[in-house]
Short mmCIF file of C-alpha atoms in Angstrom, two decimals:
data_model
loop_
_atom_site.label_atom_id
_atom_site.label_comp_id
_atom_site.label_asym_id
_atom_site.label_seq_id
_atom_site.Cartn_x
_atom_site.Cartn_y
_atom_site.Cartn_z
CA UNK A 6 -15.86 -33.41 24.79
CA UNK A 7 -14.61 -32.89 28.40
CA UNK A 8 -15.82 -29.38 29.22
CA UNK A 9 -13.75 -29.50 32.35
CA UNK A 10 -10.52 -30.23 30.38
CA UNK A 11 -11.17 -27.61 28.07
CA UNK A 12 -11.77 -25.06 30.74
CA UNK A 13 -8.81 -26.04 32.29
CA UNK A 14 -6.81 -25.53 28.88
CA UNK A 15 -8.24 -21.97 28.49
CA UNK A 16 -7.32 -21.01 32.03
CA UNK A 17 -3.61 -22.43 31.17
CA UNK A 18 -3.78 -20.53 27.91
CA UNK A 19 -4.90 -16.92 29.57
CA UNK A 20 -2.19 -17.63 32.25
CA UNK A 21 0.54 -18.23 29.33
CA UNK A 22 -0.62 -14.81 27.62
CA UNK A 23 -0.06 -12.98 30.79
CA UNK A 24 3.01 -14.24 31.46
CA UNK A 25 4.30 -13.36 27.78
CA UNK A 26 2.96 -10.06 27.52
CA UNK A 27 5.78 -7.42 27.61
CA UNK A 28 5.47 -4.15 29.88
CA UNK A 29 4.34 -2.01 26.83
CA UNK A 30 1.60 -4.29 26.27
CA UNK A 31 2.82 -6.17 23.31
CA UNK A 32 2.89 -9.86 22.43
CA UNK A 33 5.54 -11.10 20.45
CA UNK A 34 6.48 -14.32 18.60
CA UNK A 35 9.91 -15.16 16.98
CA UNK A 36 9.14 -15.86 13.23
CA UNK A 37 11.43 -18.66 12.10
CA UNK A 38 10.99 -18.67 8.30
CA UNK A 39 13.97 -20.67 7.27
CA UNK A 40 17.83 -21.43 7.58
CA UNK A 41 19.13 -19.15 4.82
CA UNK A 42 18.42 -15.97 6.94
CA UNK A 43 20.20 -17.30 9.70
CA UNK A 44 22.94 -18.44 7.22
CA UNK A 45 23.30 -14.83 5.62
CA UNK A 46 23.53 -12.87 8.82
CA UNK A 47 26.39 -15.37 10.09
CA UNK A 48 28.19 -15.07 7.04
CA UNK A 49 27.99 -11.31 6.67
CA UNK A 50 29.16 -10.73 10.31
CA UNK A 51 31.69 -13.42 9.99
CA UNK A 52 33.00 -11.55 6.89
CA UNK A 53 32.81 -8.12 8.71
CA UNK A 54 34.70 -9.47 11.71
CA UNK A 55 31.81 -8.80 14.17
CA UNK A 56 30.70 -12.60 14.89
CA UNK A 57 31.05 -13.30 18.39
CA UNK A 58 32.30 -17.03 19.36
CA UNK A 59 29.14 -17.80 20.95
CA UNK A 60 27.12 -16.81 18.24
CA UNK A 61 29.26 -18.66 15.41
CA UNK A 62 29.18 -21.87 17.62
CA UNK A 63 25.44 -21.48 18.13
CA UNK A 64 24.77 -20.88 14.59
CA UNK A 65 26.79 -23.59 13.06
CA UNK A 66 25.10 -25.94 15.31
CA UNK A 67 21.70 -25.06 14.14
CA UNK A 68 22.69 -25.15 10.63
CA UNK A 69 24.02 -28.45 10.89
CA UNK A 70 20.89 -29.71 12.88
CA UNK A 71 18.57 -28.66 9.90
CA UNK A 72 20.73 -30.26 6.95
CA UNK A 73 18.94 -32.72 5.22
CA UNK A 74 20.04 -36.34 4.15
CA UNK A 75 20.57 -35.68 0.69
CA UNK A 76 23.05 -32.77 1.81
CA UNK A 77 21.30 -29.62 0.90
CA UNK A 78 18.89 -27.66 3.26
CA UNK A 79 15.22 -26.80 2.89
CA UNK A 80 13.31 -23.23 2.80
CA UNK A 81 11.81 -23.80 5.95
CA UNK A 82 12.70 -25.28 9.46
CA UNK A 83 10.60 -28.44 8.48
CA UNK A 84 11.21 -28.62 5.15
CA UNK A 85 11.54 -31.96 3.42
CA UNK A 86 13.02 -31.17 0.12
CA UNK A 87 16.11 -29.27 -0.40
CA UNK A 88 16.58 -26.00 -2.55
CA UNK A 89 19.18 -23.96 -4.08
CA UNK A 90 19.11 -20.70 -2.25
CA UNK A 91 19.21 -22.11 1.42
CA UNK A 92 21.94 -24.35 0.67
CA UNK A 93 24.05 -22.00 -0.95
CA UNK A 94 23.27 -19.69 1.93
CA UNK A 95 24.29 -22.48 4.73
CA UNK A 96 27.20 -23.73 2.63
CA UNK A 97 28.97 -20.47 2.57
CA UNK A 98 27.87 -19.47 6.27
CA UNK A 99 29.64 -22.84 7.39
CA UNK A 100 32.66 -21.85 5.34
CA UNK A 101 33.09 -18.23 6.72
CA UNK A 102 32.43 -19.58 10.37
CA UNK A 103 35.38 -22.15 10.00
CA UNK A 104 33.82 -25.69 9.35
CA UNK A 105 36.63 -27.27 7.49
CA UNK A 106 36.21 -28.30 3.89
CA UNK A 107 36.57 -31.73 4.58
CA UNK A 108 33.85 -31.94 7.35
CA UNK A 109 31.35 -34.53 6.32
CA UNK A 110 28.46 -31.97 6.06
CA UNK A 111 30.64 -29.68 4.21
CA UNK A 112 31.42 -32.51 1.43
CA UNK A 113 27.76 -33.45 1.56
CA UNK A 114 26.69 -29.93 0.83
CA UNK A 115 29.22 -29.43 -1.99
CA UNK A 116 28.08 -32.55 -3.51
CA UNK A 117 24.53 -31.45 -3.41
CA UNK A 118 25.38 -27.88 -5.11
CA UNK A 119 27.66 -29.35 -7.72
CA UNK A 120 24.66 -31.56 -8.71
CA UNK A 121 22.20 -28.57 -8.59
CA UNK A 122 23.63 -25.77 -10.13
CA UNK A 123 26.28 -24.29 -7.61
CA UNK A 124 26.04 -21.13 -5.66
CA UNK A 125 24.50 -19.27 -8.94
CA UNK A 126 21.72 -21.19 -8.77
CA UNK A 127 20.47 -19.16 -5.46
CA UNK A 128 17.89 -16.74 -5.98
CA UNK A 129 17.85 -12.90 -6.68
CA UNK A 130 17.83 -12.14 -2.63
CA UNK A 131 20.71 -14.60 -2.15
CA UNK A 132 23.26 -14.14 -4.95
CA UNK A 133 24.14 -10.33 -3.90
CA UNK A 134 24.62 -11.55 -0.43
CA UNK A 135 26.91 -14.27 -1.67
CA UNK A 136 28.92 -11.77 -3.76
CA UNK A 137 29.57 -9.61 -0.86
CA UNK A 138 31.12 -12.25 1.09
CA UNK A 139 33.34 -12.91 -1.83
CA UNK A 140 31.84 -16.32 -2.80
CA UNK A 141 30.06 -15.52 -6.02
CA UNK A 142 31.32 -13.55 -8.67
CA UNK A 143 29.57 -9.96 -9.30
CA UNK A 144 29.27 -11.18 -12.92
CA UNK A 145 27.19 -14.02 -11.71
CA UNK A 146 24.71 -11.78 -9.48
CA UNK A 147 22.27 -10.99 -12.27
CA UNK A 148 22.02 -7.48 -11.40
CA UNK A 149 19.88 -4.92 -13.30
CA UNK A 150 22.35 -2.79 -15.39
CA UNK A 151 23.28 0.69 -13.91
CA UNK A 152 21.78 2.51 -16.62
CA UNK A 153 18.10 1.53 -15.98
CA UNK A 154 18.52 3.25 -12.73
CA UNK A 155 18.91 6.60 -14.66
CA UNK A 156 15.44 6.60 -16.38
CA UNK A 157 13.15 9.37 -15.14
CA UNK A 158 10.75 8.75 -12.20
CA UNK A 159 11.73 4.89 -12.27
CA UNK A 160 10.71 4.41 -8.87
CA UNK A 161 7.08 5.23 -9.48
CA UNK A 162 7.25 3.34 -12.62
CA UNK A 163 8.19 0.19 -11.21
CA UNK A 164 5.82 0.54 -8.45
CA UNK A 165 3.09 0.03 -10.67
CA UNK A 166 4.24 -3.27 -11.15
CA UNK A 167 6.29 -4.59 -8.57
CA UNK A 168 6.25 -4.87 -4.66
CA UNK A 169 8.46 -2.71 -2.47
CA UNK A 170 10.70 -5.32 -1.48
CA UNK A 171 11.50 -6.07 -5.23
CA UNK A 172 12.25 -2.24 -5.80
CA UNK A 173 14.72 -2.04 -2.84
CA UNK A 174 16.09 -5.34 -4.05
CA UNK A 175 16.59 -3.84 -7.33
CA UNK A 176 18.40 -0.94 -6.33
CA UNK A 177 20.47 -2.36 -4.02
CA UNK A 178 21.70 -5.38 -6.16
CA UNK A 179 22.57 -2.99 -8.90
CA UNK A 180 24.64 -0.80 -6.26
CA UNK A 181 26.40 -3.87 -4.64
CA UNK A 182 27.44 -4.99 -8.21
CA UNK A 183 28.70 -1.81 -8.98
CA UNK A 184 30.54 -1.20 -6.03
CA UNK A 185 32.29 -4.73 -6.28
CA UNK A 186 33.34 -4.16 -9.72
CA UNK A 187 34.90 -0.54 -8.58
CA UNK A 188 36.87 -2.57 -6.46
CA UNK A 189 37.86 -5.16 -8.87
CA UNK A 190 38.61 -2.82 -11.93
CA UNK A 191 40.29 0.81 -11.83
CA UNK A 192 37.94 3.34 -11.23
CA UNK A 193 39.00 5.44 -14.07
CA UNK A 194 37.75 2.47 -16.44
CA UNK A 195 34.27 2.50 -15.00
CA UNK A 196 31.90 4.39 -17.53
CA UNK A 197 30.41 7.72 -16.21
CA UNK A 198 26.86 6.23 -16.36
CA UNK A 199 27.98 3.81 -13.62
CA UNK A 200 29.13 6.55 -11.25
CA UNK A 201 25.96 8.31 -11.74
CA UNK A 202 23.87 5.03 -11.13
CA UNK A 203 25.91 4.57 -7.98
CA UNK A 204 25.21 7.85 -6.75
CA UNK A 205 21.21 7.22 -7.72
CA UNK A 206 21.58 4.20 -5.57
CA UNK A 207 22.82 5.84 -2.43
CA UNK A 208 20.10 8.46 -2.72
CA UNK A 209 17.31 5.94 -3.24
CA UNK A 210 18.38 4.20 -0.06
CA UNK A 211 18.61 7.47 1.73
CA UNK A 212 14.91 8.09 0.54
CA UNK A 213 13.51 4.68 1.46
CA UNK A 214 15.52 4.23 4.88
CA UNK A 215 12.79 4.00 7.71
CA UNK A 216 12.60 7.00 9.76
CA UNK A 217 12.43 4.30 12.98
CA UNK A 218 14.77 1.60 13.95
CA UNK A 219 17.10 2.12 10.81
CA UNK A 220 15.80 -0.50 8.55
CA UNK A 221 14.55 -0.89 4.88
CA UNK A 222 10.97 -2.11 5.14
CA UNK A 223 11.38 -3.46 8.58
CA UNK A 224 12.55 -6.94 7.09
CA UNK A 225 15.77 -8.84 7.13
CA UNK A 226 16.23 -9.27 3.29
CA UNK A 227 15.52 -5.67 2.18
CA UNK A 228 17.82 -4.22 5.23
CA UNK A 229 20.75 -6.79 4.58
CA UNK A 230 20.64 -5.96 1.13
CA UNK A 231 20.59 -2.23 1.64
CA UNK A 232 23.46 -2.43 4.27
CA UNK A 233 25.97 -4.69 2.15
CA UNK A 234 25.15 -2.18 -0.80
CA UNK A 235 25.92 0.77 1.29
CA UNK A 236 29.48 -1.00 2.33
CA UNK A 237 30.39 -2.04 -1.39
CA UNK A 238 29.39 1.56 -2.49
CA UNK A 239 32.24 2.75 -0.01
CA UNK A 240 30.17 3.98 2.86
CA UNK A 241 32.26 3.50 5.97
CA UNK A 242 31.36 0.66 8.68
CA UNK A 243 31.06 3.38 11.11
CA UNK A 244 28.33 5.43 9.07
CA UNK A 245 25.21 5.45 11.09
CA UNK A 246 23.35 3.86 8.22
CA UNK A 247 25.46 0.86 8.40
CA UNK A 248 25.91 0.77 12.15
CA UNK A 249 21.90 0.94 12.76
CA UNK A 250 21.19 -1.31 10.08
CA UNK A 251 23.33 -3.92 11.14
CA UNK A 252 22.16 -3.67 14.80
CA UNK A 253 18.51 -4.01 13.31
CA UNK A 254 19.69 -7.06 11.70
CA UNK A 255 21.33 -8.55 15.14
CA UNK A 256 17.93 -7.89 17.04
CA UNK A 257 16.33 -10.35 14.91
CA UNK A 258 18.85 -13.09 16.38
CA UNK A 259 16.79 -15.65 18.59
CA UNK A 260 19.13 -16.91 21.18
CA UNK A 261 16.32 -18.55 23.56
CA UNK A 262 16.60 -22.31 22.80
CA UNK A 263 17.10 -23.16 19.06
CA UNK A 264 19.38 -20.36 17.31
CA UNK A 265 17.80 -18.60 14.71
CA UNK A 266 17.45 -15.13 12.78
CA UNK A 267 13.78 -14.19 12.55
CA UNK A 268 13.58 -12.16 9.05
CA UNK A 269 10.44 -10.21 10.12
CA UNK A 270 8.86 -9.29 13.56
CA UNK A 271 5.36 -9.79 14.51
CA UNK A 272 4.48 -7.87 17.61
CA UNK A 273 1.67 -6.10 16.09
CA UNK A 274 0.06 -9.18 14.61
CA UNK A 275 0.56 -11.36 17.91
CA UNK A 276 -0.51 -8.38 19.96
CA UNK A 277 -3.83 -8.53 17.92
CA UNK A 278 -4.43 -12.22 18.78
CA UNK A 279 -3.16 -12.18 22.17
CA UNK A 280 -5.65 -9.54 22.92
CA UNK A 281 -8.52 -11.22 21.02
CA UNK A 282 -7.82 -14.65 22.68
CA UNK A 283 -7.85 -12.98 26.30
CA UNK A 284 -11.03 -11.19 25.64
CA UNK A 285 -12.82 -14.48 23.96
CA UNK A 286 -11.50 -16.25 26.98
CA UNK A 287 -13.49 -14.09 29.23
CA UNK A 288 -10.98 -11.57 30.57
CA UNK A 289 -12.88 -8.21 30.90
CA UNK A 290 -11.66 -5.82 28.38
CA UNK A 291 -11.02 -3.29 31.14
CA UNK A 292 -8.31 -5.34 32.52
CA UNK A 293 -4.99 -3.98 32.96
CA UNK A 294 -3.32 -6.66 30.49
CA UNK A 295 -5.83 -5.55 27.87
CA UNK A 296 -5.70 -2.25 27.68
CA UNK A 297 -2.08 -1.74 27.83
CA UNK A 298 -2.31 -3.94 24.57
CA UNK A 299 -4.82 -1.51 23.12
CA UNK A 300 -2.29 1.31 24.18
CA UNK A 301 0.40 -0.49 22.20
CA UNK A 302 -1.54 -0.85 19.22
CA UNK A 303 -2.69 2.83 19.01
CA UNK A 304 1.00 3.77 19.18
CA UNK A 305 1.75 1.78 16.11
CA UNK A 306 -0.64 3.66 13.74
CA UNK A 307 0.93 5.08 10.63
CA UNK A 308 0.15 8.60 10.80
CA UNK A 309 3.12 10.03 8.84
CA UNK A 310 3.06 10.40 4.76
CA UNK A 311 4.44 7.18 3.24
CA UNK A 312 6.28 7.18 0.00
CA UNK A 313 4.10 6.39 -2.89
CA UNK A 314 5.96 3.77 -4.11
CA UNK A 315 5.53 1.60 -1.21
CA UNK A 316 1.65 1.70 -1.26
CA UNK A 317 0.58 3.27 -4.63
CA UNK A 318 -2.84 4.40 -3.55
CA UNK A 319 -5.35 5.22 -6.05
CA UNK A 320 -5.12 8.75 -4.67
CA UNK A 321 -3.81 10.53 -1.99
CA UNK A 322 -6.12 9.19 1.06
CA UNK A 323 -7.88 11.88 2.76
CA UNK A 324 -6.78 10.43 6.27
CA UNK A 325 -3.38 8.81 6.50
CA UNK A 326 -3.82 5.48 8.52
CA UNK A 327 -2.87 1.89 8.33
CA UNK A 328 -0.93 -0.35 10.60
CA UNK A 329 2.30 -2.17 9.36
CA UNK A 330 3.37 -5.88 10.20
CA UNK A 331 6.74 -4.75 11.79
CA UNK A 332 7.06 -2.12 14.48
CA UNK A 333 9.93 -0.67 12.87
CA UNK A 334 8.38 -0.05 9.33
CA UNK A 335 6.73 3.19 9.35
CA UNK A 336 6.56 3.11 5.55
CA UNK A 337 4.81 -0.20 5.20
CA UNK A 338 1.26 0.01 6.06
CA UNK A 339 -0.34 -3.55 5.36
CA UNK A 340 -3.86 -4.05 4.47
CA UNK A 341 -3.75 -7.53 6.27
CA UNK A 342 -2.53 -6.29 9.44
CA UNK A 343 -4.78 -3.12 9.33
CA UNK A 344 -7.57 -5.36 9.30
CA UNK A 345 -6.45 -7.59 11.96
CA UNK A 346 -5.84 -4.43 14.10
CA UNK A 347 -9.21 -2.47 13.68
CA UNK A 348 -11.02 -5.69 14.30
CA UNK A 349 -9.35 -6.49 17.40
CA UNK A 350 -9.62 -3.05 18.77
CA UNK A 351 -13.35 -2.82 17.86
CA UNK A 352 -13.60 -6.18 19.84
CA UNK A 353 -11.84 -4.92 22.88
CA UNK A 354 -12.68 -1.28 23.09
CA UNK A 355 -14.28 0.06 26.40
CA UNK A 356 -17.38 2.30 25.93
CA UNK A 357 -16.51 5.90 25.45
CA UNK A 358 -12.79 5.26 24.30
CA UNK A 359 -13.06 7.80 21.72
CA UNK A 360 -9.37 7.52 20.75
CA UNK A 361 -9.83 3.91 20.13
CA UNK A 362 -12.78 4.26 17.77
CA UNK A 363 -11.46 7.22 15.86
CA UNK A 364 -8.45 5.17 15.16
CA UNK A 365 -10.77 2.16 13.93
CA UNK A 366 -12.41 4.67 11.64
CA UNK A 367 -9.30 5.67 10.36
CA UNK A 368 -8.12 2.41 9.57
CA UNK A 369 -11.40 1.39 7.99
CA UNK A 370 -11.12 4.23 5.57
CA UNK A 371 -7.62 3.64 4.45
CA UNK A 372 -8.52 -0.10 4.11
CA UNK A 373 -11.47 0.51 2.03
CA UNK A 374 -9.45 2.88 -0.24
CA UNK A 375 -6.84 0.22 -0.87
CA UNK A 376 -9.49 -2.22 -2.42
CA UNK A 377 -8.26 -3.12 -5.70
CA UNK A 378 -10.71 -2.72 -9.07
CA UNK A 379 -10.97 -6.59 -9.07
CA UNK A 380 -12.68 -6.53 -5.57
CA UNK A 381 -9.83 -8.21 -3.79
CA UNK A 382 -7.30 -6.57 -1.26
CA UNK A 383 -3.43 -6.56 -1.73
CA UNK A 384 -0.86 -6.32 1.05
CA UNK A 385 0.70 -3.23 0.46
CA UNK A 386 0.29 -1.60 -3.32
CA UNK A 387 -2.86 -0.86 -4.84
CA UNK A 388 -3.90 -1.42 -8.75
CA UNK A 389 -1.25 -4.18 -9.27
CA UNK A 390 -2.29 -6.54 -12.00
CA UNK A 391 -4.72 -9.49 -11.16
CA UNK A 392 -3.91 -13.12 -10.80
CA UNK A 393 -5.60 -15.96 -12.13
CA UNK A 394 -7.07 -18.38 -10.04
CA UNK A 395 -4.95 -20.72 -7.92
CA UNK A 396 -1.12 -20.78 -7.64
CA UNK A 397 1.18 -18.00 -8.82
CA UNK A 398 5.04 -18.08 -7.79
CA UNK A 399 5.70 -21.66 -8.76
CA UNK A 400 8.69 -20.62 -10.93
CA UNK A 401 11.81 -18.21 -10.14
CA UNK A 402 11.44 -14.87 -12.25
CA UNK A 403 14.15 -14.21 -14.94
CA UNK A 404 17.42 -12.21 -14.18
CA UNK A 405 17.34 -8.53 -15.48
CA UNK A 406 21.17 -8.84 -16.85
CA UNK A 407 20.50 -6.44 -19.81
CA UNK A 408 18.85 -3.30 -20.22
CA UNK A 409 16.17 -4.88 -22.46
CA UNK A 410 15.76 -7.61 -20.06
CA UNK A 411 14.93 -5.36 -17.14
CA UNK A 412 12.52 -3.21 -19.43
CA UNK A 413 10.61 -6.39 -20.42
CA UNK A 414 10.41 -7.37 -16.67
CA UNK A 415 8.61 -3.80 -16.26
CA UNK A 416 6.48 -4.03 -19.22
CA UNK A 417 5.59 -7.70 -18.64
CA UNK A 418 6.40 -8.18 -15.07
CA UNK A 419 5.84 -11.85 -13.29
CA UNK A 420 3.09 -11.89 -10.89
CA UNK A 421 5.13 -13.09 -8.07
CA UNK A 422 7.17 -10.04 -8.11
CA UNK A 423 3.89 -7.88 -7.78
CA UNK A 424 1.33 -7.36 -5.28
CA UNK A 425 -1.82 -8.88 -6.64
CA UNK A 426 -5.10 -9.33 -4.76
CA UNK A 427 -5.15 -12.54 -2.79
CA UNK A 428 -7.82 -14.80 -1.54
CA UNK A 429 -6.67 -15.28 2.00
CA UNK A 430 -6.04 -11.73 2.99
CA UNK A 431 -9.48 -10.66 1.30
CA UNK A 432 -11.17 -13.13 3.58
CA UNK A 433 -9.56 -11.74 6.46
CA UNK A 434 -10.53 -8.29 5.36
CA UNK A 435 -14.10 -9.56 5.21
CA UNK A 436 -14.21 -10.54 8.70
CA UNK A 437 -13.07 -7.41 9.99
CA UNK A 438 -15.39 -5.41 7.82
CA UNK A 439 -18.26 -7.69 9.12
CA UNK A 440 -17.11 -6.92 12.73
CA UNK A 441 -17.48 -3.29 12.03
CA UNK A 442 -20.81 -3.59 10.78
CA UNK A 443 -20.46 -4.10 6.96
CA UNK A 444 -22.68 -7.01 5.46
CA UNK A 445 -23.47 -8.25 2.26
CA UNK A 446 -25.36 -5.35 1.22
CA UNK A 447 -21.87 -2.94 1.08
CA UNK A 448 -20.52 -2.55 -2.30
CA UNK A 449 -17.12 -3.39 -0.98
CA UNK A 450 -18.61 -6.49 0.47
CA UNK A 451 -20.18 -7.41 -2.77
CA UNK A 452 -17.19 -6.62 -4.80
CA UNK A 453 -14.94 -8.94 -2.58
CA UNK A 454 -17.27 -11.86 -2.91
CA UNK A 455 -17.21 -11.69 -6.49
CA UNK A 456 -13.68 -11.73 -6.52
CA UNK A 457 -13.50 -14.79 -4.37
CA UNK A 458 -15.90 -16.71 -6.21
CA UNK A 459 -13.72 -15.83 -9.30
CA UNK A 460 -10.58 -17.27 -7.42
CA UNK A 461 -11.78 -20.37 -5.96
CA UNK A 462 -9.99 -23.20 -7.76
CA UNK A 463 -10.96 -26.73 -7.91
CA UNK A 464 -12.07 -28.93 -5.83
CA UNK A 465 -12.92 -25.74 -3.58
CA UNK A 466 -9.65 -24.32 -2.24
CA UNK A 467 -8.07 -20.96 -2.16
CA UNK A 468 -4.63 -20.13 -2.39
CA UNK A 469 -2.96 -17.82 0.39
CA UNK A 470 0.54 -16.44 -0.73
CA UNK A 471 0.97 -14.90 2.91
CA UNK A 472 -0.07 -18.23 4.54
CA UNK A 473 0.59 -21.77 4.14
CA UNK A 474 -0.86 -22.23 1.45
CA UNK A 475 -4.01 -23.86 0.65
CA UNK A 476 -5.46 -25.08 4.03
CA UNK A 477 -5.33 -21.96 6.31
CA UNK A 478 -6.39 -19.72 3.35
CA UNK A 479 -9.33 -21.64 2.39
CA UNK A 480 -10.43 -21.50 6.09
CA UNK A 481 -10.04 -17.81 6.28
CA UNK A 482 -11.97 -17.19 3.10
CA UNK A 483 -14.95 -19.40 4.35
CA UNK A 484 -14.77 -17.38 7.55
CA UNK A 485 -14.70 -14.17 6.11
CA UNK A 486 -17.77 -15.33 3.52
CA UNK A 487 -19.81 -16.69 6.40
CA UNK A 488 -19.08 -13.36 8.43
CA UNK A 489 -20.63 -11.15 5.90
CA UNK A 490 -23.40 -13.65 5.31
CA UNK A 491 -22.45 -15.47 2.23
CA UNK A 492 -22.53 -19.19 1.99
CA UNK A 493 -23.82 -21.62 -0.48
CA UNK A 494 -21.71 -23.73 -3.06
CA UNK A 495 -18.80 -21.71 -2.23
CA UNK A 496 -18.62 -22.73 1.24
CA UNK A 497 -19.86 -26.07 0.89
CA UNK A 498 -17.36 -27.00 -1.64
CA UNK A 499 -14.56 -25.46 0.51
CA UNK A 500 -15.52 -27.33 3.66
CA UNK A 501 -15.70 -30.70 1.98
CA UNK A 502 -12.04 -30.17 0.67
CA UNK A 503 -10.89 -29.43 3.97
CA UNK A 504 -12.41 -32.39 5.51
CA UNK A 505 -10.99 -34.51 2.76
CA UNK A 506 -7.31 -32.84 4.18
CA UNK A 507 -7.92 -33.94 7.82
CA UNK A 508 -4.95 -35.81 9.15
CA UNK A 509 -6.01 -39.32 10.59
CA UNK A 510 -5.44 -37.79 14.26
CA UNK A 511 -7.97 -34.99 13.64
CA UNK A 512 -5.49 -32.08 12.76
CA UNK A 513 -4.65 -30.18 9.76
CA UNK A 514 -0.89 -29.48 8.71
CA UNK A 515 0.81 -28.30 5.47
CA UNK A 516 4.44 -27.19 4.92
CA UNK A 517 5.82 -24.26 2.61
CA UNK A 518 6.84 -27.06 -0.07
CA UNK A 519 3.22 -26.56 -1.32
CA UNK A 520 4.54 -23.06 -2.70
CA UNK A 521 6.70 -24.55 -5.43
CA UNK A 522 5.00 -27.91 -5.45
CA UNK A 523 1.12 -27.42 -5.38
CA UNK A 524 0.66 -30.99 -5.29
CA UNK A 525 2.03 -31.49 -1.61
CA UNK A 526 -0.71 -29.48 -0.23
CA UNK A 527 -1.65 -32.37 2.21
CA UNK A 528 2.00 -32.96 3.02
CA UNK A 529 2.98 -31.86 6.67
CA UNK A 530 2.75 -32.71 10.36
CA UNK A 531 -0.70 -31.44 11.63
CA UNK A 532 0.05 -28.18 13.97
CA UNK A 533 -2.31 -26.72 16.59
CA UNK A 534 -2.06 -23.39 14.95
CA UNK A 535 -3.20 -24.70 11.57
CA UNK A 536 -5.82 -26.97 13.17
CA UNK A 537 -7.15 -23.96 15.13
CA UNK A 538 -7.56 -21.70 11.85
CA UNK A 539 -9.46 -24.35 10.10
CA UNK A 540 -11.75 -24.78 13.12
CA UNK A 541 -12.40 -21.16 12.94
CA UNK A 542 -13.74 -21.64 9.57
CA UNK A 543 -15.84 -24.16 10.23
CA UNK A 544 -17.40 -22.86 13.18
CA UNK A 545 -18.04 -19.73 11.47
CA UNK A 546 -19.93 -21.53 8.98
CA UNK A 547 -22.12 -23.40 11.54
CA UNK A 548 -20.16 -26.69 11.30
CA UNK A 549 -18.62 -26.69 14.79
CA UNK A 550 -20.77 -29.70 15.58
CA UNK A 551 -19.63 -31.94 12.60
CA UNK A 552 -17.88 -34.87 13.29
CA UNK A 553 -14.54 -33.73 11.74
CA UNK A 554 -14.73 -30.51 13.76
CA UNK A 555 -15.39 -32.43 16.93
CA UNK A 556 -12.30 -34.78 16.16
CA UNK A 557 -10.21 -31.66 15.77
#
């Protein structure tokens, strides 16, 4: 390898990072997770009369550019397979943005939908939004019955089996359908239980609204669902909850280059990777750019009490801590992001920076308290059911359209609606623990290694859930195992599998298609990010000089 070329690339990267850093020290990367979020925002704002002509035109052009040959849309920008939710959302958005029904793109989309179940085939996050804009009957949404919301202490009951976003979706969907039926029918004909359920939805949305930024969970899906539920239930558009929620959604619109709506923000995670890259590239920790980033991360720590339905800790933590993935999500401490932050702060801290080391200790204590009984780490919620080795979430969950089906979902919940320990996240936690001095002799590390051993799937790979979807997760696990001094057949089998997945040009790539179709794990153009993640894992295990690593 040409060292001069590598040095030049590193210097160019440092210069690019310095230019990208915001004044308050954070880095950001717009997360384009697929066209349906863009489509839902366009449809909602067009329906409410708030869409500007420039956003309308740019949005239509963006959606048309992502339409696949068969007339549908895929779940991500690079998808090769159409799916119902994205196609339904895009078709409805184009209609509300004024695309004529006889436009070739509209006709092709209509043909695809007619052959694949229509708008009602969309998932539980999309159908309520389609109903709000009048494109789907409330009867086709699949909302849980309002009576179920009146069960005593229901949020804490479902928090034991569902991730927080599912709980918000459940309440918002029920409220939306109740509100739309209220418009369609005479209010006097509605059952008194429906009125009580509608009041409970409004109370729940107030209880779970973020104190900063006006979002629900800091993400587009939950916030959009809450906003349309409020409007359907008769809350006026001028209400601060609606105004701030719509503003938060609009803030996710990317108008630089390609037009899209980012469903999540990534400032905290991106700041961690940016600071680690700068210091690893030789920038001194005392550099003002690094210290601005440190100050930003310290300011994002969650020190206020969090509703227990969002974290379900085993007990009230002695010290409240944790970091969210999104800056406007003070109710969502995230094990993955917390591990990333404390690892980064420990890496870049200066001697004597007491506030930094105190924050790291608080974060470590919170993170250790969130380790599940099975030895792995969840993202948000402690104590959910463990998953079997390999893939879950390949099938959509059932619709809770009756009281009994809703109760059945609680008593026998689909794993995909919960927050089980996952492999890649546990691997990243191990990497953080090792950097803070915990090794294979620590009980938490030992339990995590047992979890990873039990979760490895043939022929040596691990699944990720929060990553895409086997390649990068496998690399994250081997990096974590190596960091705590674990190797052997677990790592050898994983390295052999990674080598077998390497592309002809030396890179690695995988598309989100592999979530629903695990057999597609090798399909996808190689990307610098995925290749770098695999290289990190290989280097951590002592394979940096292998021919495969040098090709990458």
